[in-house]
Coordinates of C-alpha atoms (C1' of nucleotides) in Angstrom, one line a residue:
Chain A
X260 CA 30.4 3.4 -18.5
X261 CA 30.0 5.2 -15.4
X262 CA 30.0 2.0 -13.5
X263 CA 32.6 -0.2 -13.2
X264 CA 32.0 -2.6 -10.2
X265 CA 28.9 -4.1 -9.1
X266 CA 28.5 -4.7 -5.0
X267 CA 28.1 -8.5 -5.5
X268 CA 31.3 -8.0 -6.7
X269 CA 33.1 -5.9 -4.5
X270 CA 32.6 -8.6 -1.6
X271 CA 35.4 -10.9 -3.4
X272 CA 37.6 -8.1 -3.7
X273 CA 41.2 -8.7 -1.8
X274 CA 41.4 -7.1 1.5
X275 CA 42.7 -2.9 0.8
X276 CA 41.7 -2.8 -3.2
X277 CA 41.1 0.4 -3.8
X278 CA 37.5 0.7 -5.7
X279 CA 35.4 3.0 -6.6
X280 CA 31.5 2.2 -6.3
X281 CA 27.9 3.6 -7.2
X282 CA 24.7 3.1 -5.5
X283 CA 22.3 4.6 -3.4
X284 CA 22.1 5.1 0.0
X285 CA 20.2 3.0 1.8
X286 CA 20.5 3.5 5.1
X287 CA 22.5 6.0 7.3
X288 CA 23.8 5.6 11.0
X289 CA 26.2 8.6 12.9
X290 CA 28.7 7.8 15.6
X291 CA 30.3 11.7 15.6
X292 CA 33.7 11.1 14.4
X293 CA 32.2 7.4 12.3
X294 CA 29.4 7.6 9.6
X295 CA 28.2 4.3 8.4
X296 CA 26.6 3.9 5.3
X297 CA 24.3 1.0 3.9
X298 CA 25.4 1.1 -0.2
X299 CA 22.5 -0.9 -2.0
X300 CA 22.4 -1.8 -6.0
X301 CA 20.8 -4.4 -7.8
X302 CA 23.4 -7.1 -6.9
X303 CA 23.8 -6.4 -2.9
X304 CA 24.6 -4.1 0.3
X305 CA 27.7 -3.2 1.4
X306 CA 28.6 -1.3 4.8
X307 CA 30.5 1.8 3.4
X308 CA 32.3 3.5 6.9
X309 CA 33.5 6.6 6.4
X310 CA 36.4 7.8 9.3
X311 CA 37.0 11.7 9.8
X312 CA 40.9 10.9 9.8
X313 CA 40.4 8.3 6.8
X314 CA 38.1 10.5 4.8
X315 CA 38.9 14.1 4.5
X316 CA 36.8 16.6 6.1
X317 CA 34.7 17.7 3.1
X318 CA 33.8 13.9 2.3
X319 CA 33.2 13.4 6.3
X320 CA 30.7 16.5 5.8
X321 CA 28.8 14.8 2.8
X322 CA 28.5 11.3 4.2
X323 CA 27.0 13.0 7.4
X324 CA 24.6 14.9 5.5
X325 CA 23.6 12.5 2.2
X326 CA 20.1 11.8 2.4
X327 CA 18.7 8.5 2.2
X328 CA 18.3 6.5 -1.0
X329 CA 20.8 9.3 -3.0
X330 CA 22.8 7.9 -5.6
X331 CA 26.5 8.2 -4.6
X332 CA 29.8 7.3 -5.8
X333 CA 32.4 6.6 -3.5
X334 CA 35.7 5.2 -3.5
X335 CA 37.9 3.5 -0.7
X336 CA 39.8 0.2 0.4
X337 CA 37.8 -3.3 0.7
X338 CA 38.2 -4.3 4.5
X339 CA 37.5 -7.6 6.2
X340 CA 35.4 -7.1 9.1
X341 CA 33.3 -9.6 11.5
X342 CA 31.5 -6.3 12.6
X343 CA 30.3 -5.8 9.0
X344 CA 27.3 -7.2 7.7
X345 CA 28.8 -10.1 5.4
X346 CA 31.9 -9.6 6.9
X347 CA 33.3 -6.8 4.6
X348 CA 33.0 -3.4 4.4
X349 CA 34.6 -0.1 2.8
X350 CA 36.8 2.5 4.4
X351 CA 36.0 5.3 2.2
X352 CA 38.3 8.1 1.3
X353 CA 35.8 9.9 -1.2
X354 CA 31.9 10.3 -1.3
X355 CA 30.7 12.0 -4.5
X356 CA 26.9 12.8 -3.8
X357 CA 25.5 13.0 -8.2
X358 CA 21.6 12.1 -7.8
X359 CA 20.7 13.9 -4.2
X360 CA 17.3 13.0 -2.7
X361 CA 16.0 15.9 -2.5
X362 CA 13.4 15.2 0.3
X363 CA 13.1 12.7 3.3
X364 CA 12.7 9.3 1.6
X365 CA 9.0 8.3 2.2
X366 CA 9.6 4.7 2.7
X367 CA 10.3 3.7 6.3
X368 CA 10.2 1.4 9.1
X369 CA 6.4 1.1 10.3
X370 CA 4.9 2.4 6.9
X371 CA 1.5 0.6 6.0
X372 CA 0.3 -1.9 3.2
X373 CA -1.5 1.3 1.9
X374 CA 1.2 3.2 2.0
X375 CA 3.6 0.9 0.3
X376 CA 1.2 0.6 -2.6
X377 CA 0.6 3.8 -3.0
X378 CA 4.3 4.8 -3.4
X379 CA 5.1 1.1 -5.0
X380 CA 7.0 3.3 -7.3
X381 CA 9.7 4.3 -4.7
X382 CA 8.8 0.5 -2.8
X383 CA 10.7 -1.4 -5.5
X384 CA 13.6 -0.6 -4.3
X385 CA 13.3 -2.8 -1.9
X386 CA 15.8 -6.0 -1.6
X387 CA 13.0 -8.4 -1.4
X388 CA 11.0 -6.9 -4.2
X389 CA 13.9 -6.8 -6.3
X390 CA 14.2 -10.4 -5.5
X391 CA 10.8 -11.5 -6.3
X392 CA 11.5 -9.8 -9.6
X393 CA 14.7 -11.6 -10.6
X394 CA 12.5 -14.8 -9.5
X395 CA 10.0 -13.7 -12.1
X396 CA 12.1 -13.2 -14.7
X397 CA 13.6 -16.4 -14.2
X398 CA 10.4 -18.1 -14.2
X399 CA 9.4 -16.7 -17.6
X400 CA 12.7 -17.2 -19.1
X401 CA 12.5 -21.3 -18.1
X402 CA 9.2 -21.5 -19.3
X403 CA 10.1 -19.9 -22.4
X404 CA 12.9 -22.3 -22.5
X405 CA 11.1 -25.0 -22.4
X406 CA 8.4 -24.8 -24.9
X407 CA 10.7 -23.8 -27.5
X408 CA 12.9 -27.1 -26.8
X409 CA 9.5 -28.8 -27.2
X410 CA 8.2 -27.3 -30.7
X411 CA 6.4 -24.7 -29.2
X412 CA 6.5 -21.2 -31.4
X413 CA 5.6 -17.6 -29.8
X414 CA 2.9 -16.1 -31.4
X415 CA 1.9 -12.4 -30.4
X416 CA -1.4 -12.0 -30.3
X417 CA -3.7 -9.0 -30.3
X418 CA -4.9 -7.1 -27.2
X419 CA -7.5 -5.1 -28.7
X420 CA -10.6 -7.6 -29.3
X421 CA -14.4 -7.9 -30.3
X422 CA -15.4 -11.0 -28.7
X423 CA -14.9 -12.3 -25.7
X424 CA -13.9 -15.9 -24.4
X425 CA -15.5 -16.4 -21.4
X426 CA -19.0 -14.4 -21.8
X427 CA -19.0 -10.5 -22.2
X428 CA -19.4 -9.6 -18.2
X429 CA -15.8 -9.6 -17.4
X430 CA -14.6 -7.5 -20.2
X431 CA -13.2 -4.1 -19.8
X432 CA -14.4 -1.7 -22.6
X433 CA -13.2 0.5 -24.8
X434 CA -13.9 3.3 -27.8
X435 CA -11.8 2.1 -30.4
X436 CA -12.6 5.0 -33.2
X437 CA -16.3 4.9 -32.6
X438 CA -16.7 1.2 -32.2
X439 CA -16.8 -0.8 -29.2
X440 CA -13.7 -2.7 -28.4
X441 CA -12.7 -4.7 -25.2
X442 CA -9.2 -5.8 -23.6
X443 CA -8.5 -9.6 -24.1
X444 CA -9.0 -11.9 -21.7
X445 CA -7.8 -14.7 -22.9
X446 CA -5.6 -15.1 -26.5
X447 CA -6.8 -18.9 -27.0
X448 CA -9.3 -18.1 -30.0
X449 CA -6.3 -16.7 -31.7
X450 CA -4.3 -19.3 -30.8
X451 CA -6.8 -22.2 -32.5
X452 CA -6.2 -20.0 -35.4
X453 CA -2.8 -20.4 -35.2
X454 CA -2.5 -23.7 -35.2
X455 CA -3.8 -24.5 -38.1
X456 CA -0.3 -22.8 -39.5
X457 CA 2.2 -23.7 -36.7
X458 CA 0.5 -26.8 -35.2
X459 CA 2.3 -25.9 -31.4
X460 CA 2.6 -22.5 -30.2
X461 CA 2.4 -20.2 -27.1
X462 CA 2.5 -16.4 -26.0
X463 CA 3.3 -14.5 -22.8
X464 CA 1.6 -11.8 -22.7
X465 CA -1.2 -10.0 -20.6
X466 CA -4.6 -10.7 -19.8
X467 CA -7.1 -8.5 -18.5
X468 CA -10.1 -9.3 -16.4
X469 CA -12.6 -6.2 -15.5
X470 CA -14.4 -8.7 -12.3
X471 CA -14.5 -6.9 -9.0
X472 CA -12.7 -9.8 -7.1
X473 CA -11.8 -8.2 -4.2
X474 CA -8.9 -11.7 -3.2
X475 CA -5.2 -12.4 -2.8
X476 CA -5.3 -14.3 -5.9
X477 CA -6.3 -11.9 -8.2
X478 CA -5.5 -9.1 -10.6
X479 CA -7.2 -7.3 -13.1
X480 CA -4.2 -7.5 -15.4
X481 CA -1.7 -10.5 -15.2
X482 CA 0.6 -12.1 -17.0
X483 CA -1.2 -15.0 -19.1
X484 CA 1.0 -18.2 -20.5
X485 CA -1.3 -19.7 -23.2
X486 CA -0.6 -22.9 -25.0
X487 CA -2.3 -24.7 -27.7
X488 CA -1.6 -28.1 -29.3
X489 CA -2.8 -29.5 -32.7
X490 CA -3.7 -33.2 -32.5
X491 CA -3.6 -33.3 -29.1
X492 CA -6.8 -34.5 -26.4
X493 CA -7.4 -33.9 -23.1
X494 CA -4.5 -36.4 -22.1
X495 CA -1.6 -35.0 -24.3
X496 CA -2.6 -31.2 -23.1
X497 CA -2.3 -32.7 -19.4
X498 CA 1.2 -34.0 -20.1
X499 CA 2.7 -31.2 -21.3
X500 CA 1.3 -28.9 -18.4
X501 CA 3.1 -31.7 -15.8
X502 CA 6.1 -31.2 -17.9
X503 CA 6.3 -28.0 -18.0
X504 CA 5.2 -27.0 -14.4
X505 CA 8.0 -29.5 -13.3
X506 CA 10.3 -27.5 -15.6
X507 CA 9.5 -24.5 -13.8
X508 CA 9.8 -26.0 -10.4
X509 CA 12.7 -27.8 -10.7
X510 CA 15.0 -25.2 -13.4
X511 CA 14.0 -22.5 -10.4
X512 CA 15.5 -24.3 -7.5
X513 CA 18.6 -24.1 -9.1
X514 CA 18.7 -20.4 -11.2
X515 CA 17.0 -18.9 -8.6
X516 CA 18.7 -20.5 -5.8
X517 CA 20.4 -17.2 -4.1
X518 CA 17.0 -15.5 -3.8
X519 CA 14.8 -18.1 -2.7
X520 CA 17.4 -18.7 -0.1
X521 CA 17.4 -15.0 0.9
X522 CA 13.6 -14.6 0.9
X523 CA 13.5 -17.7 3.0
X524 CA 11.6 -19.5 0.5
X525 CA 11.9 -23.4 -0.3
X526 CA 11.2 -24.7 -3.5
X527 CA 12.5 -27.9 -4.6
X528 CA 11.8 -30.3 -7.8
X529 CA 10.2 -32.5 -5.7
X530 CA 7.0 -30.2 -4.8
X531 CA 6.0 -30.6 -8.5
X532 CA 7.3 -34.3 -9.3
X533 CA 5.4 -35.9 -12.2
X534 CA 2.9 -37.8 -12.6
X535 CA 0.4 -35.4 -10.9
X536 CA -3.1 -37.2 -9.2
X537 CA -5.3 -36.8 -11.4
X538 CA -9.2 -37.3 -10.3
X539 CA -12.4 -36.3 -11.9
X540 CA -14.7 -34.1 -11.6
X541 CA -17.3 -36.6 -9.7
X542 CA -14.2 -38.1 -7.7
X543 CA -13.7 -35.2 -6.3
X544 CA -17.3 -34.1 -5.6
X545 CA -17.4 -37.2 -3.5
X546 CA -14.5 -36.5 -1.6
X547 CA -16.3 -33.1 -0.8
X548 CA -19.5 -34.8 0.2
X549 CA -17.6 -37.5 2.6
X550 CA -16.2 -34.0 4.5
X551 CA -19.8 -32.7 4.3
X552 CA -19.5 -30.2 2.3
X553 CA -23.1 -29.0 0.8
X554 CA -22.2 -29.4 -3.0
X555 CA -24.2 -30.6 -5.7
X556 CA -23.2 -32.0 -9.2
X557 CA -23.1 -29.1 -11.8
X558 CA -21.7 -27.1 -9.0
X559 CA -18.5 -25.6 -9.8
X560 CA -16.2 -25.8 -6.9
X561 CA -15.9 -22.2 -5.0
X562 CA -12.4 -21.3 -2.9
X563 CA -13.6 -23.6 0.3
X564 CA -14.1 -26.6 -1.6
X565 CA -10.6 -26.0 -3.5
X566 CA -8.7 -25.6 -0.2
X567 CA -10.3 -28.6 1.1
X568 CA -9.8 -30.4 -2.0
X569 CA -5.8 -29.1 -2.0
X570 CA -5.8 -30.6 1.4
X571 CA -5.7 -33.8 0.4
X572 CA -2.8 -33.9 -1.9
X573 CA 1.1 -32.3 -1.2
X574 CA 1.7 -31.8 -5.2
X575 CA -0.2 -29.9 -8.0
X576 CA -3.4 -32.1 -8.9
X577 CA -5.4 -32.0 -11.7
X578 CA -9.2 -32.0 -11.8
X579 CA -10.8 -32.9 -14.7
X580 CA -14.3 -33.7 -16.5
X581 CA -16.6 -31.3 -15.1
X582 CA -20.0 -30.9 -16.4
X583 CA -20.4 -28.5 -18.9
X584 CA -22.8 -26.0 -17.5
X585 CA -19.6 -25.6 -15.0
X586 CA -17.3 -24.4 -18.7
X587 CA -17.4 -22.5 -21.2
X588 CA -18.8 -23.3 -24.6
X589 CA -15.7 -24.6 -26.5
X590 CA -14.8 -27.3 -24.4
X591 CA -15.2 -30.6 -25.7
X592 CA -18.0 -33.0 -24.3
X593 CA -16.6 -36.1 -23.4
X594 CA -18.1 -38.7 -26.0
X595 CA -18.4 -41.6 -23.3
X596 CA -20.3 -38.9 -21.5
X597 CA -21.8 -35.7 -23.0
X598 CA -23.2 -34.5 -19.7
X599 CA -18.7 -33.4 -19.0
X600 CA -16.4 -32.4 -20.7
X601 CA -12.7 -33.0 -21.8
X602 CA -11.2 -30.2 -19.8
X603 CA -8.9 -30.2 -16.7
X604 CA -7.9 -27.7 -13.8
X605 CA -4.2 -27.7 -11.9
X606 CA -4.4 -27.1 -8.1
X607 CA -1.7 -26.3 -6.8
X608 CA -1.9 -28.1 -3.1
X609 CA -1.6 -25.9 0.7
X610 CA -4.4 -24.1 -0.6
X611 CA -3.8 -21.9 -3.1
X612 CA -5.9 -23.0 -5.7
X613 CA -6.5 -23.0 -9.4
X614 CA -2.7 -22.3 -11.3
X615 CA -3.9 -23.9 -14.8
X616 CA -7.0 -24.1 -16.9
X617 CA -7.0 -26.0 -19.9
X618 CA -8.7 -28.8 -22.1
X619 CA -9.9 -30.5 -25.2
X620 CA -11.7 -27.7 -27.7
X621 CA -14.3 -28.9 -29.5
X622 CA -13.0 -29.1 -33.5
X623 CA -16.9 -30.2 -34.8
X624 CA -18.6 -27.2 -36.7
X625 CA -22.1 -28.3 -36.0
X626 CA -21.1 -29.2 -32.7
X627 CA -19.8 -25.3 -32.0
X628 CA -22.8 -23.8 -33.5
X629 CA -25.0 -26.2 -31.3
X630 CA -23.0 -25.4 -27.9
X631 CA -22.9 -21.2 -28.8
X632 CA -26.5 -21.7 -29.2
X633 CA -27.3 -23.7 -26.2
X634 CA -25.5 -21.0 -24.3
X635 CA -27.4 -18.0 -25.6
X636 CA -24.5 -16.5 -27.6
X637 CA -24.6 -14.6 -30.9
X638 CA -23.3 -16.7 -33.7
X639 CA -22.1 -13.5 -35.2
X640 CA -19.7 -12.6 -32.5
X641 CA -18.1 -15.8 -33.3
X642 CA -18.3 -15.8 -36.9
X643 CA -14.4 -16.0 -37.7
X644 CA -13.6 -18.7 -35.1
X645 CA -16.5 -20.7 -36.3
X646 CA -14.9 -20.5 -39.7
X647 CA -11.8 -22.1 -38.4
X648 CA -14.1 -25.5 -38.0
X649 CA -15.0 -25.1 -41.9
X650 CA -11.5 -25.7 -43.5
X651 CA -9.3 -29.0 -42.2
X652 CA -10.3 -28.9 -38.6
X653 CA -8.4 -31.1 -36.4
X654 CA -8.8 -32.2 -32.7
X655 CA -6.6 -29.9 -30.2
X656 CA -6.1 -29.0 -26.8
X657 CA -4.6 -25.9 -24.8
X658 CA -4.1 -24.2 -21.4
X659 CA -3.8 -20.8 -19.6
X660 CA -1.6 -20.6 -17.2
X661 CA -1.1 -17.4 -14.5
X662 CA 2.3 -16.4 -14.0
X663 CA 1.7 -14.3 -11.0
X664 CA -0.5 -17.3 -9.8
X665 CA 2.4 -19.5 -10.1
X666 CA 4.6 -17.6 -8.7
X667 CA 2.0 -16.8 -5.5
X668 CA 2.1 -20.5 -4.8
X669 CA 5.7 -21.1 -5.2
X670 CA 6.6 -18.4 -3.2
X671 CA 3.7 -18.4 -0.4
X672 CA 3.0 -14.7 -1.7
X673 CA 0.5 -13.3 1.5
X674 CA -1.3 -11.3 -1.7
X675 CA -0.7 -12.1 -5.4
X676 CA 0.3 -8.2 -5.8
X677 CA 3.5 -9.1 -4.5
X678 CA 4.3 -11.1 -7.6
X679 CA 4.0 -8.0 -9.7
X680 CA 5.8 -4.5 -10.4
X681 CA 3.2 -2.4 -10.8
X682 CA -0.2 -4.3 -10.0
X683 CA -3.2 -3.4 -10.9
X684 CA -6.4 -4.4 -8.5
X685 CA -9.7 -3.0 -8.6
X686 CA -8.8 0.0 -6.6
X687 CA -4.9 0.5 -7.7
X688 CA -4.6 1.5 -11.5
X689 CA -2.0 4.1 -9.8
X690 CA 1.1 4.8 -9.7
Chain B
rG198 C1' -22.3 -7.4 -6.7
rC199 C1' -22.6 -9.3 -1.2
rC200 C1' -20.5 -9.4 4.0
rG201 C1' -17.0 -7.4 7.6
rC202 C1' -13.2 -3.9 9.3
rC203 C1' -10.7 0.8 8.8
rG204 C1' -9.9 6.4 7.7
rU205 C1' -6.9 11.3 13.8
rA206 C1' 0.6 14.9 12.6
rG207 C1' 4.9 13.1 6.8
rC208 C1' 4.5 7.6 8.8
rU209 C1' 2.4 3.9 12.6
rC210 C1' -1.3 4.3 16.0
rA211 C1' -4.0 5.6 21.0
rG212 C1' -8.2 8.6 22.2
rU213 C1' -14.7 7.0 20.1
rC214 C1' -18.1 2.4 24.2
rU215 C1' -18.9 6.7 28.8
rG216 C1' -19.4 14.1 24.3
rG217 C1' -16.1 18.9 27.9
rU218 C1' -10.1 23.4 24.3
rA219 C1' -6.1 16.9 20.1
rG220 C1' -1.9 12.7 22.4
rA221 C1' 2.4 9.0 21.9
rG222 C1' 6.3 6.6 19.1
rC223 C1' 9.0 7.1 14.6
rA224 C1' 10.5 10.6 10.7
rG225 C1' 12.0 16.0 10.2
rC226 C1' 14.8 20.1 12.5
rG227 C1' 18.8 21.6 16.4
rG228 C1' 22.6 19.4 19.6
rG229 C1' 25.8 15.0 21.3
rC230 C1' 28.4 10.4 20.4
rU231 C1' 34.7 6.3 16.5
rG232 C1' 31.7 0.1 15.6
rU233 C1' 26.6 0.8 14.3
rU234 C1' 23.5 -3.2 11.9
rA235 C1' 16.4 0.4 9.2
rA236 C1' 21.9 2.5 16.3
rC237 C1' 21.4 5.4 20.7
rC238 C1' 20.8 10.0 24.1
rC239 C1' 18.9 15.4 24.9
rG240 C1' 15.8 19.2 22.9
rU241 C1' 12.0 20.7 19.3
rU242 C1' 8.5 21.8 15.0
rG243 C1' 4.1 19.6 13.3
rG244 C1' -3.1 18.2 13.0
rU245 C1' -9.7 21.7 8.8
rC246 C1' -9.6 14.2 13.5
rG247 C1' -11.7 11.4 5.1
rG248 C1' -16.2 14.8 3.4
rA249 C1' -21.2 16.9 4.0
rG250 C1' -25.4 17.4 6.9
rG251 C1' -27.9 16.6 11.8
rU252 C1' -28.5 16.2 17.5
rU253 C1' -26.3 19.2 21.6
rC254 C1' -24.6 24.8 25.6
rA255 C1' -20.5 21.7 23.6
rA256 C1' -18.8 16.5 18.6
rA257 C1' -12.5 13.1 16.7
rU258 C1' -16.4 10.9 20.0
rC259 C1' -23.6 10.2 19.0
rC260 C1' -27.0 9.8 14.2
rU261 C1' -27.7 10.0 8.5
rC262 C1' -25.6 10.1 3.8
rC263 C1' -21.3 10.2 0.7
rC264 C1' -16.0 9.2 -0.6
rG265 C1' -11.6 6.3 -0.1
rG266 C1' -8.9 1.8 1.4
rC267 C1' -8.2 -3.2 3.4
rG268 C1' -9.9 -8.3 4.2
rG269 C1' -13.5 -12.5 3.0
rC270 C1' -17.2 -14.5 -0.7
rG271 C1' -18.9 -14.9 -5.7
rC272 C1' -16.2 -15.0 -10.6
rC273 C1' -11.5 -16.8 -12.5
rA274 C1' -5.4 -17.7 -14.1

RNA sequence: GCCGCCGUAGCUCAGUCUGGUAGAGCAGCGGGCUGUUAACCCGUUGGUCGGAGGUUCAAAUCCUCCCGGCGGCGCCA
C-alpha cells in the first residue's frame, strides 16, 4: 500500500514523528525562504511548512512550484503549533510531486453556482461536499440497518419498465430493441409482487422522473427508498415510517456527529421524536381556509399551502385521507368514506415539504379494475399487477421515501443538488 | 408547460437606462517577502461583449428571433 497514514491520523501523532504522508495540494501560500502547504485527503487538512534550511533545496524548489490540488507525498516531523490551523503542522524535509496538475486548478475563490456544476467533477473535492457525502452514506447505511432488524428484505428491482405508476406523462423513454420502454419511477408494483413471497421488503435504488420541475427539491433522478408491508393498513405503514425516520434522525446525530458539527448543521433525535401529528386531509384544508388560503376540497395542496401547513408544526407531520381524484389509482378508498382514501403524506416542518408518500393499496380485484377504469387507463398495461389480486390477495401498505429529500431537510440543503454527487436536473445530465 | 432574471477576459463582475475605438478585481506569467490561514506588495499577458438578423455615419448598449443557464410556480420523493 502506497499509503500508510491518513491526515486524521497524523494530528495524534507525538510531537517530531517522522511520517510520511499523501494527499493533494490544496492550497499554496509563499513567504520567500517559508512555503506553506494546505495537505487535504478524505480524513482532514494538515498545514505542511516547508523551511529552505529544513527542507533541502531541490524539495524547497518543488514545494514553491507544485500546483494546486497535485497529489504529493511528503515526509517530515509532526509539530505542535498554535499558529497552525488545528494546532499541528509538518516541518517537511521531502516533497515527492507523483500526480502533477497539469494546469491551473479551475476551482477557486469567487467561482459561480454555474461554474461549480459544470466542473462538479473537480468540485467534489471539496471538504464540505465530501462531508455531505459521508452524511449520505451514513443515512443509507442506518436505514438499511434498520429495516433489516425489522424483517425487512432487499429486493432489487428492475429499472427498465412498461408501465408506469403514476400516469405515463412523467416517464422518460426509451428504444429497448424496437419496443418502447421507460425508466421507473417508482418500484412499488414490483414490490406488491413481492410480497406475496417475502411478506416485508424494501430497495434503494434510483427513481427517475422526466417532469420539467424547475425547484430546489427536485431531481430527475434520486435515490428512491420503497417499502411495502403485507397485512398491514394505513396505520401500521404510518408506524413504521415514524420509526424509521426517527431511526435516521436520531442514529445520524451520533454517526455523523463530526460532520454535522463541521458543516454547522444541528440535527438531534428530538426534531423527529415519535408520535408524529397526524391530521387529515379535511383538517388540514381547514387550517388552510382559517389563513385564507383560496383552496377547495379535491385540491391537492401546491408548495404555499405545504409551507403554510409546515408552519404549524416543529416535527415531521403526517397528512393523510385525501380525496382520491388528489391519488393515484391504487390507493385504497377509505370504507367509512369512499370519496378518500387510505394514504398519508410526511412533511417534514420549516418548510420543506413532502419527504414520504405512502398508504393502503387497494388488494380487491374488481375494485382495481373499477378504479383503472374510472381513471381512463388501459387495463392491458396493468395486466400482470392486476393478476396479483387473482391469487391470495391480502391487504398491504407501502411508502417511498426520497433520500436526497431527506437529507435536504435535515441538512437545510439551499438546493436538493447538494445532496447528490453527480445530480441530474433538467438542464445538467453533464459531467 | 407558465412567470421572472441573467449571458462582457480562465473566474467574479462593472459598463446597457442616456449609442461614440472594451474596464476592474481575482487567477495566470515575471519579480519580492521566514508564520501565512483560499496571505501580502510591485509589474504584466489576456476579450468575435452567447448566436443570427435589423435600425444607425457609428451597437456590448436600441429592436426582432434563436440558444444556453439560474430562480419561482405546476407536478412530485
Amino acid at each position: 500500500m502506497l499509503k500508510t497514514l491518513y491526515i486524521r491520523d497524523a494530528f495524534k501523532c507525538g510531537e517530531d514523528s517522522e511520517v510520511e504522508l499523501i494527499g493533494w495540494v490544496r492550497s499554496k501560500r509563499r513567504h520567500g525562504k517559508l512555503v506553506f502547504l494546505d495537505l487535504r485527503d478524505s480524513t482532514g487538512i494538515i498545514q505542511i511548512a516547508v523551511k529552505q534550511g529544513i527542507a533541502d533545496s531541490e524539495t524547497f524548489m518543488k514545494a514553491l512550484d507544485v500546483g494546486l490540488e497535485s497529489a504529493v507525498k511528503v515526509r517530515g516531523k509532526i509539530k505542535r503549533d498554535a499558529r497552525a490551523p488545528g494546532g499541528v503542522e509538518l516541518h517537511c524535509n521531502h516533497i515527492e510531486v507523483f500526480g502533477p496538475s497539469l494546469d491551473g486548478f479551475p476551482i477557486r475563490k469567487g467561482v459561480g453556482l454555474k461554474f461549480l456544476l459544470d466542473n462538479r467533477h473537480l468540485h467534489l473535492r471539496s471538504p464540505k461536499v465530501a462531508m455531505i457525502m459521508k452524511i449520505r452514506a451514513n443515512l443509507m447505511d442506518i436505514a438499511r440497518r434498520w429495516l433489516r432488524e425489522n424483517g425487512f428484505i432487499e429486493v432489487n428491482c428492475p429499472t427498465f419498465i412498461t408501465a408506469a405508476v403514476e400516469g405515463g406523462a412523467t416517464l422518460f423513454k426509451l428504444d429497448y430493441f424496437g419496443r418502447t420502454a421507460y425508466l421507473t419511477q417508482s418500484v412499488q408494483f414490483y414490490q406488491e409482487a413481492a410480497i406475496y413471497s417475502l411478506e416485508k421488503v424494501y430497495s434503494l435504488q434510483p427513481s427517475f422522473r422526466a417532469e420539467l420541475s424547475r425547484t430546489r427539491r427536485h431531481l430527475t433522478e434520486f435515490w428512491h427508498l420503497e417499502v411495502e408491508m403485507a397485512y398491514a393498513d394505513l396505520y401500521d405503514i404510518m408506524k413504521v415510517i415514524e420509526e424509521l425516520v426517527y431511526a435516521i434522525v436520531s442514529n445520524l446525530s451520533k454517526e455523523s456527529e463530526v460532520e454535522l458539527k463541521a458543516l454547522d448543521k444541528v440535527v438531534k433525535p428530538e426534531m423527529a421524536e415519535p408520535p408524529y401529528p397526524r391530521i387529515k386531509y379535511a383538517e388540514a384544508l381547514q387550517i388552510l381556509q382559517s389563513k385564507n388560503v383560496n383552496i377547495n376540497w379535491g385540491d391537492d395542496f401546491g408548495a404555499d399551502e405545504e409551507r403554510i401547513l409546515s408552519k404549524e408544526f416543529e416535527k415531521p407531520f403526517f397528512v393523510t385521507h385525501y380525496p382520491k381524484e388528489a391519488k393515484a389509482f391504487y390507493h385504497m378508498p377509505d370504507p367509512n368514506d369512499p370519496s378518500v382514501c387510505l394514504n398519508t403524506d410526511l412533511l417534514a416542518p420549516g418548510g420543506y415539504g413532502e419527504i414520504v408518500g405512502g398508504g393502503q393499496r387497494i388488494h380487491d380485484y374488481n375494485l382495481l379494475l373499477e378504479r383503472i377504469r374510472e381513471n381512463g387507463l388501459n387495463v392491458e398495461d396493468y395486466r400482470w399487477y392486476i393478476d396479483l389480486r387473482k391469487y391470495g390477495s391480502v391487504p398491504h401498505s407501502g411508502f417511498g421515501l426520497g433520500i436526497e429529500r431527506m437529507l435536504w431537510w435535515l441538512l437545510q440543503l439551499p438546493h436538493i443538488r447538494s445532496a447528490c454527487l453527480f445530480p441530474r436536473t433538467p438542464t445538467r445530465v453533464y459531467p
